[in-house]
CSV table of C-alpha atoms and ligand atoms in Angstrom, one decimal:
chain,number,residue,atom,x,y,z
A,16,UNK,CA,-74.3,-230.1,72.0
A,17,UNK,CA,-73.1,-227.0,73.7
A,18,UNK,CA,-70.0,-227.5,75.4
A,19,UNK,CA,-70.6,-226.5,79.1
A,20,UNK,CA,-67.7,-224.0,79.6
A,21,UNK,CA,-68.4,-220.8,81.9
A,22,UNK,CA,-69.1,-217.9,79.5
A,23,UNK,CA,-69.8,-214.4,81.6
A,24,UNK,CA,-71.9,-212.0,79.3
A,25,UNK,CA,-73.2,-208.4,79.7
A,26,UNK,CA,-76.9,-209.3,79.5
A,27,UNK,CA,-78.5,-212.4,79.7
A,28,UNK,CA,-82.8,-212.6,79.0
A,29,UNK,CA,-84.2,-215.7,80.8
A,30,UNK,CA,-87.6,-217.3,80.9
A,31,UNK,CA,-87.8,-215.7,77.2
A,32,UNK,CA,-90.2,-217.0,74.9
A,33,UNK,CA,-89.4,-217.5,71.3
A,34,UNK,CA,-91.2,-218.3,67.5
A,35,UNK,CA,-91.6,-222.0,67.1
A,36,UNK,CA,-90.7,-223.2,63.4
A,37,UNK,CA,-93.3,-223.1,61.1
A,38,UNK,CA,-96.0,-226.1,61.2
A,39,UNK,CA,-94.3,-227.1,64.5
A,40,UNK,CA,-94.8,-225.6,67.8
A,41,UNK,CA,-96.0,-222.0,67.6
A,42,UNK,CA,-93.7,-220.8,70.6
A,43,UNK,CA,-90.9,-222.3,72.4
A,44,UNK,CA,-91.0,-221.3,76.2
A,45,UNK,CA,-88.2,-221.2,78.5
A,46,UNK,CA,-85.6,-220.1,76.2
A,47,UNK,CA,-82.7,-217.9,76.9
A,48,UNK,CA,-80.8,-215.2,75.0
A,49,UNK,CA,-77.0,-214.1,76.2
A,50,UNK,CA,-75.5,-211.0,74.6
A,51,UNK,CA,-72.1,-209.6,74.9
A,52,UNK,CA,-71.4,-206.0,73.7
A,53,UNK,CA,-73.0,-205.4,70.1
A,54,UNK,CA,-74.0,-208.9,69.8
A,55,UNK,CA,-76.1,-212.3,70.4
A,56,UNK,CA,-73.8,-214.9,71.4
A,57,UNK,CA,-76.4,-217.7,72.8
A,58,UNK,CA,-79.5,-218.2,71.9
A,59,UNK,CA,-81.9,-220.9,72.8
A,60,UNK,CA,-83.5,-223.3,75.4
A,61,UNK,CA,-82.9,-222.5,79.0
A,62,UNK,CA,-80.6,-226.0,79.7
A,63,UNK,CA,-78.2,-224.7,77.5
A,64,UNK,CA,-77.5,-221.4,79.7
A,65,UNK,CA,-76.2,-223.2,83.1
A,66,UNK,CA,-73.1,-222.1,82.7
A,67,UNK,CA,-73.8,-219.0,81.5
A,68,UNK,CA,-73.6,-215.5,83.5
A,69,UNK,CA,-75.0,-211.9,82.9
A,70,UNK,CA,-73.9,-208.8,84.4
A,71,UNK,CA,-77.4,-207.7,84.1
A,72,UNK,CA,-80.4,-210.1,84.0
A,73,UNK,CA,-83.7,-209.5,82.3
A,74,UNK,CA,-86.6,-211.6,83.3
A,75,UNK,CA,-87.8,-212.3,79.8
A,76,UNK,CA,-91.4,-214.1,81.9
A,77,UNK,CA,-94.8,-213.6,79.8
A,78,UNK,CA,-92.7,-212.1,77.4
A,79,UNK,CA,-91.8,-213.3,73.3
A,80,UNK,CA,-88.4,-212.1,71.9
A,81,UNK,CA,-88.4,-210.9,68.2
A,82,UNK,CA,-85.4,-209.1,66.3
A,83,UNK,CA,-86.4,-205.8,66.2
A,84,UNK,CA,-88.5,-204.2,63.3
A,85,UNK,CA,-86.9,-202.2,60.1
A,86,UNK,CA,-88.5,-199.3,58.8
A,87,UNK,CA,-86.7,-198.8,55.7
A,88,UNK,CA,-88.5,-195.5,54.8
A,89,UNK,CA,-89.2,-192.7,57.2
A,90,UNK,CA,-88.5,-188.8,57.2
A,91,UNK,CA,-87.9,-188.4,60.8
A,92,UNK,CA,-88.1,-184.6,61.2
A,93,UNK,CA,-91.4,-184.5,59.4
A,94,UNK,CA,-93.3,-185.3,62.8
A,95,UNK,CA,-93.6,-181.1,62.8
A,96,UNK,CA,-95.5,-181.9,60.4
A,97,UNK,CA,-97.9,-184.6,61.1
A,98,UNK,CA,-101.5,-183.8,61.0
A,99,UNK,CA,-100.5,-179.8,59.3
A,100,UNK,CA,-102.2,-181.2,55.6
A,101,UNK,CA,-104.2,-184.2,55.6
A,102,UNK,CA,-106.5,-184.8,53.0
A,103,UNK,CA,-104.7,-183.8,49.7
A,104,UNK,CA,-103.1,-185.0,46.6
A,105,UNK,CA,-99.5,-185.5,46.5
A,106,UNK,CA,-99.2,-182.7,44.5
A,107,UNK,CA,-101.0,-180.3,46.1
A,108,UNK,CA,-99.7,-181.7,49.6
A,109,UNK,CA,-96.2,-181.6,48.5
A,110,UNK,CA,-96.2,-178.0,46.4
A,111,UNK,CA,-98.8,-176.4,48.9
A,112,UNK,CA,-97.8,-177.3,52.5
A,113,UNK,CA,-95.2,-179.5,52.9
A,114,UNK,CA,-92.4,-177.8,50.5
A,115,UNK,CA,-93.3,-174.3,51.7
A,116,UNK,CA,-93.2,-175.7,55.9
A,117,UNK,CA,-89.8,-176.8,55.0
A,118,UNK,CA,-88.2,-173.8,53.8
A,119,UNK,CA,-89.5,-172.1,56.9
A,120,UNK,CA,-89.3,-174.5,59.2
A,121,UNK,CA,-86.9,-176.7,58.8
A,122,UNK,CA,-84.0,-175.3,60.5
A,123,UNK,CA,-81.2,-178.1,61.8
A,124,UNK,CA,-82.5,-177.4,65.4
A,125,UNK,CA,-85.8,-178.7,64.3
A,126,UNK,CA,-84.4,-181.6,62.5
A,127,UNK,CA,-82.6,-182.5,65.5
A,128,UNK,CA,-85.1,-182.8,68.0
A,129,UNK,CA,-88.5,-183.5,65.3
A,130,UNK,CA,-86.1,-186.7,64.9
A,131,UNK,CA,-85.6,-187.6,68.5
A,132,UNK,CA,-89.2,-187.6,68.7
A,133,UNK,CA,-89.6,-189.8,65.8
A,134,UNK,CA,-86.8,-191.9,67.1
A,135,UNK,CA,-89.1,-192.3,70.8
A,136,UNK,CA,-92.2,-193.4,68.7
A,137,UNK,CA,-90.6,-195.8,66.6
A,138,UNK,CA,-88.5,-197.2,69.8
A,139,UNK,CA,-91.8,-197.3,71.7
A,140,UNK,CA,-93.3,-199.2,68.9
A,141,UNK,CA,-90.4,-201.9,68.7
A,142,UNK,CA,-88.5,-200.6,65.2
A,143,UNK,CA,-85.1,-200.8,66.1
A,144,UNK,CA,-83.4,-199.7,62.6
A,145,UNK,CA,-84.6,-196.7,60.2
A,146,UNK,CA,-83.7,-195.7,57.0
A,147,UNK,CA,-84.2,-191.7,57.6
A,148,UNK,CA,-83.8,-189.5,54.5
A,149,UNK,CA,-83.9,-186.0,54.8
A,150,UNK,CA,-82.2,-182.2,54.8
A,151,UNK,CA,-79.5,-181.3,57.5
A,152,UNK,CA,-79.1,-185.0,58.1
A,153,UNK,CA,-76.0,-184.7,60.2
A,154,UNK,CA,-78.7,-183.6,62.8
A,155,UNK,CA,-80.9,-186.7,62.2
A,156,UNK,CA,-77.8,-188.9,62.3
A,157,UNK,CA,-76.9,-186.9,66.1
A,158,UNK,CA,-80.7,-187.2,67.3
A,159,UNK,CA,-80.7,-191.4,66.4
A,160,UNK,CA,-77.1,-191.8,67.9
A,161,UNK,CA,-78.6,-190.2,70.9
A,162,UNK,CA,-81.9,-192.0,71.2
A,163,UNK,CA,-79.5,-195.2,71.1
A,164,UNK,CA,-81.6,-196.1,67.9
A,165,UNK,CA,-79.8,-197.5,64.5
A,166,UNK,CA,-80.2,-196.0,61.3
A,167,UNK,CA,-79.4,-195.9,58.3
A,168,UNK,CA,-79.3,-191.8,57.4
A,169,UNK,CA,-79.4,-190.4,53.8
A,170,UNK,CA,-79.1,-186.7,53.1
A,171,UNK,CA,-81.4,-185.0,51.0
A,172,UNK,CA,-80.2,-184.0,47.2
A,173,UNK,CA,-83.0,-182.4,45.1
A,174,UNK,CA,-83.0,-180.0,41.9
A,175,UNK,CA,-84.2,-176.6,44.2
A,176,UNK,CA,-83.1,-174.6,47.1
A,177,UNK,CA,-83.4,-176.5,50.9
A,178,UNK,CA,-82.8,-176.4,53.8
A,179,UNK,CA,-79.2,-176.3,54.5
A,180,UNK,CA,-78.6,-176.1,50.7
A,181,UNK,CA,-79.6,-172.8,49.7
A,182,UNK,CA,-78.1,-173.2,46.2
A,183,UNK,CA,-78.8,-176.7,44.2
A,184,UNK,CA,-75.6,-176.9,42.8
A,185,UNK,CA,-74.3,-177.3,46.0
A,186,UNK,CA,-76.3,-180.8,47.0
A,187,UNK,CA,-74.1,-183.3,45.4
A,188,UNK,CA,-71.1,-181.7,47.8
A,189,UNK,CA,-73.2,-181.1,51.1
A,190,UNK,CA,-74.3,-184.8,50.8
A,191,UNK,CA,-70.4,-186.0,50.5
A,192,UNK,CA,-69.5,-183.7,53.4
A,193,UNK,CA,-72.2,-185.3,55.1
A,194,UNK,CA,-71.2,-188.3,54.3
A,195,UNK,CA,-67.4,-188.1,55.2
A,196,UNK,CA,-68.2,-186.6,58.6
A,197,UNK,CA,-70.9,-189.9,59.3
A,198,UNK,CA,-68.5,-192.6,58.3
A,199,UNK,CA,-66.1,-191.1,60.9
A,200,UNK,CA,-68.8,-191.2,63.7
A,201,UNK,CA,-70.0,-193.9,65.9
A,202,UNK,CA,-71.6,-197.3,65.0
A,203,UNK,CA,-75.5,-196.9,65.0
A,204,UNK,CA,-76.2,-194.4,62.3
A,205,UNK,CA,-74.5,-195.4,58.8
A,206,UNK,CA,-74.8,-192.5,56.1
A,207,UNK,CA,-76.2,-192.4,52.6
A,208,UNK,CA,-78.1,-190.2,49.4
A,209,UNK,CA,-81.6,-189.7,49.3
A,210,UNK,CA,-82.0,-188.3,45.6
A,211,UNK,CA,-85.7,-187.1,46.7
A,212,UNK,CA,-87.0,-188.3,42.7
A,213,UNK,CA,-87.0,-188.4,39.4
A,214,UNK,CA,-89.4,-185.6,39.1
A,215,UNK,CA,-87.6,-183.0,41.8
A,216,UNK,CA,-84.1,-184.3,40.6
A,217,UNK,CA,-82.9,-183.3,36.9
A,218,UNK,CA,-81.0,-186.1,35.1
A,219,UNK,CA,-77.6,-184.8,35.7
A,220,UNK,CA,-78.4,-185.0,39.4
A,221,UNK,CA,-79.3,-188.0,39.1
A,222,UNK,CA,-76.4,-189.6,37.5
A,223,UNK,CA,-74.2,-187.4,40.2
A,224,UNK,CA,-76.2,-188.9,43.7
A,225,UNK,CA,-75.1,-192.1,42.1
A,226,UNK,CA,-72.2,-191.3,41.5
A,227,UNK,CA,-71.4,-190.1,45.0
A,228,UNK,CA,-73.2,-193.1,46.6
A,229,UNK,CA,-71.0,-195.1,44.5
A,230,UNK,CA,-67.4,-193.5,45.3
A,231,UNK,CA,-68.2,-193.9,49.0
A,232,UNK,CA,-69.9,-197.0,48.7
A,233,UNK,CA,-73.5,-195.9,50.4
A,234,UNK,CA,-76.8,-196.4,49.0
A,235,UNK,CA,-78.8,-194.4,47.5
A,236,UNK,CA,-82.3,-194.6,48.0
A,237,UNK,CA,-85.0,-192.7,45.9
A,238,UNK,CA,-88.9,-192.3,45.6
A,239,UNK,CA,-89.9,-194.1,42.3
A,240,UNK,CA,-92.9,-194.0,40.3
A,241,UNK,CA,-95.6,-193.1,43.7
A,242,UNK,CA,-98.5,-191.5,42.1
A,243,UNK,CA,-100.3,-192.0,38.9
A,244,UNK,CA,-99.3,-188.7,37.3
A,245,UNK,CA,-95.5,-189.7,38.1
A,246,UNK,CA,-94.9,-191.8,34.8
A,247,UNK,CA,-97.3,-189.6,32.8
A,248,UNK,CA,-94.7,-186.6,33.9
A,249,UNK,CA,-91.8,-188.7,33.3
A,250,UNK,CA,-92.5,-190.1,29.7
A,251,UNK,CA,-93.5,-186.2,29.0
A,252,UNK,CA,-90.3,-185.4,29.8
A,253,UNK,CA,-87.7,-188.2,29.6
A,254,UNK,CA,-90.0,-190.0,27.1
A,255,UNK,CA,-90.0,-193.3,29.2
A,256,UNK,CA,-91.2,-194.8,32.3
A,257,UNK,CA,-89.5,-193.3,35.6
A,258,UNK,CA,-88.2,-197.1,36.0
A,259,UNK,CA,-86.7,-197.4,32.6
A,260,UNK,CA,-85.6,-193.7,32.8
A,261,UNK,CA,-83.5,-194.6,35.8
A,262,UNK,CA,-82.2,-197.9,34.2
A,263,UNK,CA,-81.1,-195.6,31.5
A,264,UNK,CA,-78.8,-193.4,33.5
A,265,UNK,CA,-77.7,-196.6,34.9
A,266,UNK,CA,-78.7,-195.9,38.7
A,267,UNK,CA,-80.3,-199.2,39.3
A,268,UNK,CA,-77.6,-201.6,41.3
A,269,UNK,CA,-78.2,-203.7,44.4
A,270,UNK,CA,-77.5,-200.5,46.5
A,271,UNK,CA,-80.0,-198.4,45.4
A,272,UNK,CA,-83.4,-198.3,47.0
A,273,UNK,CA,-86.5,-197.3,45.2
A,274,UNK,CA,-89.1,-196.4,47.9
A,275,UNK,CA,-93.2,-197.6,46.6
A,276,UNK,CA,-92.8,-198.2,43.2
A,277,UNK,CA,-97.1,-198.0,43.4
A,278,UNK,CA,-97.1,-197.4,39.2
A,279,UNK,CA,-95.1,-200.1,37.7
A,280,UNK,CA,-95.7,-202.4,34.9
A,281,UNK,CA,-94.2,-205.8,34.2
A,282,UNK,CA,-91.8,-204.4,32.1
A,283,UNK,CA,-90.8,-202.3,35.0
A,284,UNK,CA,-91.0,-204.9,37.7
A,285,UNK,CA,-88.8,-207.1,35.3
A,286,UNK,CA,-86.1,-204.3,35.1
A,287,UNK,CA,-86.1,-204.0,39.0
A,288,UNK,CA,-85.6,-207.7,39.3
A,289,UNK,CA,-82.9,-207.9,37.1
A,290,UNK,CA,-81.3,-204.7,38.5
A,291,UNK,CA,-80.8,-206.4,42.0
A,292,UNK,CA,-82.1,-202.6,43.2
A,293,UNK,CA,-84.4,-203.1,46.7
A,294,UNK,CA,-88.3,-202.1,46.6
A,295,UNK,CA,-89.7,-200.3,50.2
A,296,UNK,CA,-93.5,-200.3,50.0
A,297,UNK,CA,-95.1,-197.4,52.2
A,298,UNK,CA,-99.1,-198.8,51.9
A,299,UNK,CA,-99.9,-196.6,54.6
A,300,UNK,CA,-98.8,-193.0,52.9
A,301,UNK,CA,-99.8,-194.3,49.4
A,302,UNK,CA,-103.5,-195.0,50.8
A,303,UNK,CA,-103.4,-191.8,52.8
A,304,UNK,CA,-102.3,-189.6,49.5
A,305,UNK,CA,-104.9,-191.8,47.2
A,306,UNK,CA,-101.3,-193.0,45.5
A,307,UNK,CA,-102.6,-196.7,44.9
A,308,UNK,CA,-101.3,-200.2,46.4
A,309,UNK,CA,-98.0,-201.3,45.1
A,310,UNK,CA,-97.8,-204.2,43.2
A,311,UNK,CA,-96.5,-206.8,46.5
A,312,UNK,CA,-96.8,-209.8,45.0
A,313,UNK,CA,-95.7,-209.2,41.8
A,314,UNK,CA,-92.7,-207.9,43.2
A,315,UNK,CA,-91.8,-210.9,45.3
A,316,UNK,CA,-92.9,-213.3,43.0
A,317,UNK,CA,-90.0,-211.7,41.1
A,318,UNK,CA,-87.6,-212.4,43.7
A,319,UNK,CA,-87.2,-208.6,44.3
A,320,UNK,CA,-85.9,-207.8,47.6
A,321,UNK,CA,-88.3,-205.8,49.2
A,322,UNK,CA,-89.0,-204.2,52.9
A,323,UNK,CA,-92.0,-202.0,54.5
A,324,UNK,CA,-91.7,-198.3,55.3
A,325,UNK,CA,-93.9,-196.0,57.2
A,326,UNK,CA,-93.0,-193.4,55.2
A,327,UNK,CA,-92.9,-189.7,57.2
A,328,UNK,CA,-95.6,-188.8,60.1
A,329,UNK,CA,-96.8,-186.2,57.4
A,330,UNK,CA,-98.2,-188.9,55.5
A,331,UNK,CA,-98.9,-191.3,57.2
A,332,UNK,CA,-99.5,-190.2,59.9
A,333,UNK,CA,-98.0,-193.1,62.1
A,334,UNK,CA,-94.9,-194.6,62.4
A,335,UNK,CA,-96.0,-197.8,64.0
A,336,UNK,CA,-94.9,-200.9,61.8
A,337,UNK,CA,-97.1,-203.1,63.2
A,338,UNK,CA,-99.6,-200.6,62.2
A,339,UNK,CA,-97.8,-201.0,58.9
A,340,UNK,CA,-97.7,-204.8,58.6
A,341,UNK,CA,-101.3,-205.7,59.6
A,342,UNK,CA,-102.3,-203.2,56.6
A,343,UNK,CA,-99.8,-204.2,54.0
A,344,UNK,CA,-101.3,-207.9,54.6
A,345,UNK,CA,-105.0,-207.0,54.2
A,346,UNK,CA,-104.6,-203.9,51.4
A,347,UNK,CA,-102.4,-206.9,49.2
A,348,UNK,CA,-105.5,-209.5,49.7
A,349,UNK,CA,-107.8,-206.8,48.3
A,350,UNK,CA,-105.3,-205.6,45.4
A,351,UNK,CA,-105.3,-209.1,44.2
A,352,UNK,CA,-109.0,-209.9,45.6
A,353,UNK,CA,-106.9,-213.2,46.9
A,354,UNK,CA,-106.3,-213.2,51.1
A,355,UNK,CA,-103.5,-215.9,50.5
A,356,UNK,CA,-101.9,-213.0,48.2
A,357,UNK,CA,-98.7,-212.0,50.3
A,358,UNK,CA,-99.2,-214.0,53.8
A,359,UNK,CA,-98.5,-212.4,57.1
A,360,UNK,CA,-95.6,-214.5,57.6
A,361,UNK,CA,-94.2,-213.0,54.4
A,362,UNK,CA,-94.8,-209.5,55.9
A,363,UNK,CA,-93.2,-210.2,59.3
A,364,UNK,CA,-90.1,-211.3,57.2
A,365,UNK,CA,-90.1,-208.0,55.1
A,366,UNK,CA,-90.5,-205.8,58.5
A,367,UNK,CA,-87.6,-207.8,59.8
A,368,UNK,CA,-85.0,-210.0,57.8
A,369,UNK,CA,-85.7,-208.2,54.4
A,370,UNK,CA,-85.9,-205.0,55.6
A,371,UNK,CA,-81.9,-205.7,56.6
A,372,UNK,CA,-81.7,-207.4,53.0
A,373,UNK,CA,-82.6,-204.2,51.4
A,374,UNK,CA,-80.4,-202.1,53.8
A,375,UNK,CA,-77.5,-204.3,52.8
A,376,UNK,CA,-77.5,-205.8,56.5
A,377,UNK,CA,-78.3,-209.0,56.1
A,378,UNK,CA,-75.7,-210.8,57.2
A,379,UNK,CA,-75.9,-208.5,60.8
A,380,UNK,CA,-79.3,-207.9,61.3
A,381,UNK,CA,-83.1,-209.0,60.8
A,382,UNK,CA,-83.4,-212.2,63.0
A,383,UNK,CA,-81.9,-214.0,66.4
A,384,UNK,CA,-78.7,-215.6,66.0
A,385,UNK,CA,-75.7,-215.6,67.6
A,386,UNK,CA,-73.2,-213.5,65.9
A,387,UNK,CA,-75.9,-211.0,64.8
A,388,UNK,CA,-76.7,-207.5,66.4
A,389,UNK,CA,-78.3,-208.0,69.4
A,390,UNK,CA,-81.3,-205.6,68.2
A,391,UNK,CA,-84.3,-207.5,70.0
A,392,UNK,CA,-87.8,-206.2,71.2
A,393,UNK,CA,-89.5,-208.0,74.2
A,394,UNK,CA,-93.4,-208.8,73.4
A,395,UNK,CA,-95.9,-208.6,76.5
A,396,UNK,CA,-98.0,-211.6,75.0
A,397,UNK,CA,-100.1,-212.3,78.6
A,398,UNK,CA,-102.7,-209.7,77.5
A,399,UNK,CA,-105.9,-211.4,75.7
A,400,UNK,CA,-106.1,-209.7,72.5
A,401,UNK,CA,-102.7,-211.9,72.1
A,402,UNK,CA,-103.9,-215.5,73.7
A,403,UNK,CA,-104.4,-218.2,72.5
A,404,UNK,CA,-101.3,-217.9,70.1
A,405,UNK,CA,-101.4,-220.2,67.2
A,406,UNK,CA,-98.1,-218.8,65.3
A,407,UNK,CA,-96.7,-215.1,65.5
A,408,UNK,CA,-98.7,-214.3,62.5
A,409,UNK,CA,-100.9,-213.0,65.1
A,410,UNK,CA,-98.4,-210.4,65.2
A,411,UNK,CA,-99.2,-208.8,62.4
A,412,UNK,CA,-103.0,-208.9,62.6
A,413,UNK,CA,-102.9,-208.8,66.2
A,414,UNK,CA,-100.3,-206.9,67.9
A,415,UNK,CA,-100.0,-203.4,68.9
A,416,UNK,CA,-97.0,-200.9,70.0
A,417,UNK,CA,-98.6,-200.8,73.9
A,418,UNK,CA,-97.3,-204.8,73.8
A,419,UNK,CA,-93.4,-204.1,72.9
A,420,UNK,CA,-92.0,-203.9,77.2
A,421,UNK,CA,-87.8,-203.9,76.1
A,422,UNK,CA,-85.9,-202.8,73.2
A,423,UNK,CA,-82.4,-203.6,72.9
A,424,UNK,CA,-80.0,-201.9,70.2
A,425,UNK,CA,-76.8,-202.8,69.4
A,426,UNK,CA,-76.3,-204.9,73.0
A,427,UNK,CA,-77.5,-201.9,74.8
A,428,UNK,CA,-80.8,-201.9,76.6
A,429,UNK,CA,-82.6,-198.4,75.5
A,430,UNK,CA,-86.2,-199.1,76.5
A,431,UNK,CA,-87.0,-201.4,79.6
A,432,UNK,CA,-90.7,-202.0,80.4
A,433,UNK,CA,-91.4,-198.7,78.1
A,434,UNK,CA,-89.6,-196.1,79.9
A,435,UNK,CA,-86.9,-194.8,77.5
A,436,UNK,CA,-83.7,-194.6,79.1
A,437,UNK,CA,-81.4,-193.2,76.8
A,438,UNK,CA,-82.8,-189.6,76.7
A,439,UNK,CA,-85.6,-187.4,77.9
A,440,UNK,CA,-89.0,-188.2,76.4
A,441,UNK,CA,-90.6,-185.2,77.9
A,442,UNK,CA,-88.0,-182.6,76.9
A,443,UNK,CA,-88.3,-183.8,73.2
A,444,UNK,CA,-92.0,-183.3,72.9
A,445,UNK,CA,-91.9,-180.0,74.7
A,446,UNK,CA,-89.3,-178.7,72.2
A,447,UNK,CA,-91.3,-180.3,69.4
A,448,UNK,CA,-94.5,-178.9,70.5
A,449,UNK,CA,-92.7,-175.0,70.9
A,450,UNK,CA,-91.5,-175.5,66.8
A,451,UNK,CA,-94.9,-176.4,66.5
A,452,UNK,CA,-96.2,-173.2,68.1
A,453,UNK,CA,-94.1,-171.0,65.5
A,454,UNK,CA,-95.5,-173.3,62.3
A,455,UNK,CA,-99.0,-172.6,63.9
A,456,UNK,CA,-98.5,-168.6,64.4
A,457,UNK,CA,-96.4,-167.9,61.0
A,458,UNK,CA,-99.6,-170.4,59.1
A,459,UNK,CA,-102.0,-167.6,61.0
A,460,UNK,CA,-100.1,-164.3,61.2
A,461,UNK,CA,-101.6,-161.9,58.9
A,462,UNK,CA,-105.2,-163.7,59.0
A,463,UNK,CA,-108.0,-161.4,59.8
B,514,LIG,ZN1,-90.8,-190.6,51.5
């Protein structure tokens, strides 16, 4: 019983619905959630809140309360480039278009605000927490802060001139700068390495990320064995898988974070395991590129710790995760010609608390509980396509972006009845669209 002492918070949500346990009732009604600064102090049903005061009040009626959704792989500038160069092979896509745009394009003014666009749409679509990797990051980290949206941001390292690192050799220190500056900065965005892979990164770069992630103790995340021709390359030139070339140079640790992992094989999957490393599986990008369907199950079955990314709006071209979730369920029942394969409710828990397990944030994000970040999306359920509920599995197969109302990060309210409140929506795409204009004219300048 909760003693009945006064307790004055900063917002309390009333007339909240919220997910009934498993095999029990599918949603408890007339619940109520109190929150005071970064966090969820109270949560639960309404007779439990009499003494309980908020300076604001949200009228939670007709609406379900979830923890807000992780995306634990997304290149947030790359919006620029969504829709530039569909239809290719990674190779070509990467070598062709997407390498080339960057060098041109991807000045820290267009990282900045190609973020805070993909910080509105994944807001708007109820992910609350990111895991962004890219070039100029410190601009990414300023564009998340600013949307009011958490994320975890990694600056790029690869073995070739980038953006903001005109010489290689340099990566390793722009990515501990980057680093030192973030951890003195506010509390949404934490930094980290993105080592962009085994086939961009040399082994000595390798070893060095990890290194670095290591001495400041961030994680470093990685993209890991995505398309077919990725191990093929890798045993050419390592003479082993790019999962056991990794193990070799001792990289694998519970903080790093191998994003798809689509061409595994059981040895492979047994070395992740035992590594303690976290999986993000992107099925969206890897269907979109022809990469293939990671091997879900197999992973989880392993006890691997694994979360869903939407990967960047190049590839994707979405960053929607219940987009995301309602296809990882149904591409898994195929892969294993089995629909009870990796259940929904499985899925909901890797968009959610196993995304934070993979981000290291478990113990602070991923579900409602008091003493947790008070990162919670409001759900619209009176619309048909969501009634009758029978369990919030119909989330996944069910629910779309238009249905998240209110998004809360970090205690603070940042999207009420979807109107974004922390910064200007319409000033965001009209930059966007004007960096857009110069990719356009420099792709058609010379053509006859
Ligand atoms: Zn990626």
């Amino acid at each position: 019983m909760i003693p009945d002492q006064a307790m004055e918070t900063d917002i309390l949500i009333t007339n909240i619905q919220l997910p009934g346990r498993l095999g029990e009732t599918p949603l408890v009604k007339d619940c109520s959630i109190a929150i005071k600064g970064e966090q969820i102090v109270r949560i639960g049903p309404a007779d439990e809140f009499s003494s309980v005061s908020g300076k604001k009040i949200i009228n939670g009626q007709n609406r379900l309360a979830m923890p807000g959704l992780i995306n634990c792989h997304c290149h947030g500038a790359m919006t620029l480039f969504r829709g530039l160069a569909d239809d290719l092979q990674l190779g070509d896509w990467l070598n062709d278009h997407i390498f080339p745009a960057e060098a041109a394009h991807a000045t820290p003014e267009m990282v900045y605000w190609c973020t805070k666009l993909a910080a509105a749409e994944m807001i708007l679509s109820g992910t609350t927490t990111v895991a962004d990797g890219y070039f100029h990051e410190q601009e990414a980290a300023r564009a998340f802060s600013d949307a009011g949206m958490r994320a975890v941001a990694a600056q790029g390292v690869i073995g070739f001139p980038a953006p903001g690192v005109v010489d290689p050799a340099d990566n390793i220190s722009a990515a501990g700068a980057f680093i030192d500056q973030q951890q003195a900065d506010g509390p949404l965005v934490e930094p980290a390495v993105f080592a962009h892979s085994p086939y961009t990164c040399d082994p000595e770069t390798l070893q060095a990320a990890k290194a670095l992630a290591r001495e400041k103790g961030v994680s470093l995340f990685i993209h890991l064995a995505e398309s077919r021709s990725e191990p093929e390359m890798i045993i050419g030139m390592q003479g082993e898988s790019p999962v056991r070339h990794l193990d070799a140079l001792g990289i694998l640790d519970p903080d790093t974070v191998c994003i798809h992992c689509v061409w595994v094989d059981d040895a492979d999957l047994d070395i992740l395991a035992a590594s303690g490393a976290g999986v993000v599986v992107c099925p969206q990008s890897n269907l979109k590129l022809a990469s293939g369907i990671a091997p879900l199950a197999d992973m989880l079955a392993r006890g691997i710790s694994v979360g869903l990314g939407t990967d960047g709006a190049a590839s994707n071209n979405s960053l929607d995760m219940f987009r995301e979730m309602d296809l990882c369920a149904k591409v898994q029942k195929c892969r294993n010609l089995d629909p009870v394969a990796v259940p929904a409710s499985r899925i909901l828990e890797m968009a959610t608390s196993g995304g934070a397990a993979v981000l290291g944030r478990e113990a602070d994000l991923g579900s409602l509980e008091p003493g947790k970040k008070a990162d919670i999306i409001l759900i619209d359920v009176d619309v048909p396509h969501l009634q009758p509920m029978h369990g919030v599995d119909l989330l996944v197969y069910g629910a779309g972006k238009a249905e998240v109302r209110t998004v809360l990060i970090n205690g603070q309210l940042v999207m009420e009845e979807r109107k974004l409140l922390r910064f200007d929506l319409a000033e965001t795409m009209q930059r966007v669209r004007a960096l857009a204009e110069v990719v356009y004219r420099s792709n058609h300048s010379g053509a006859s």
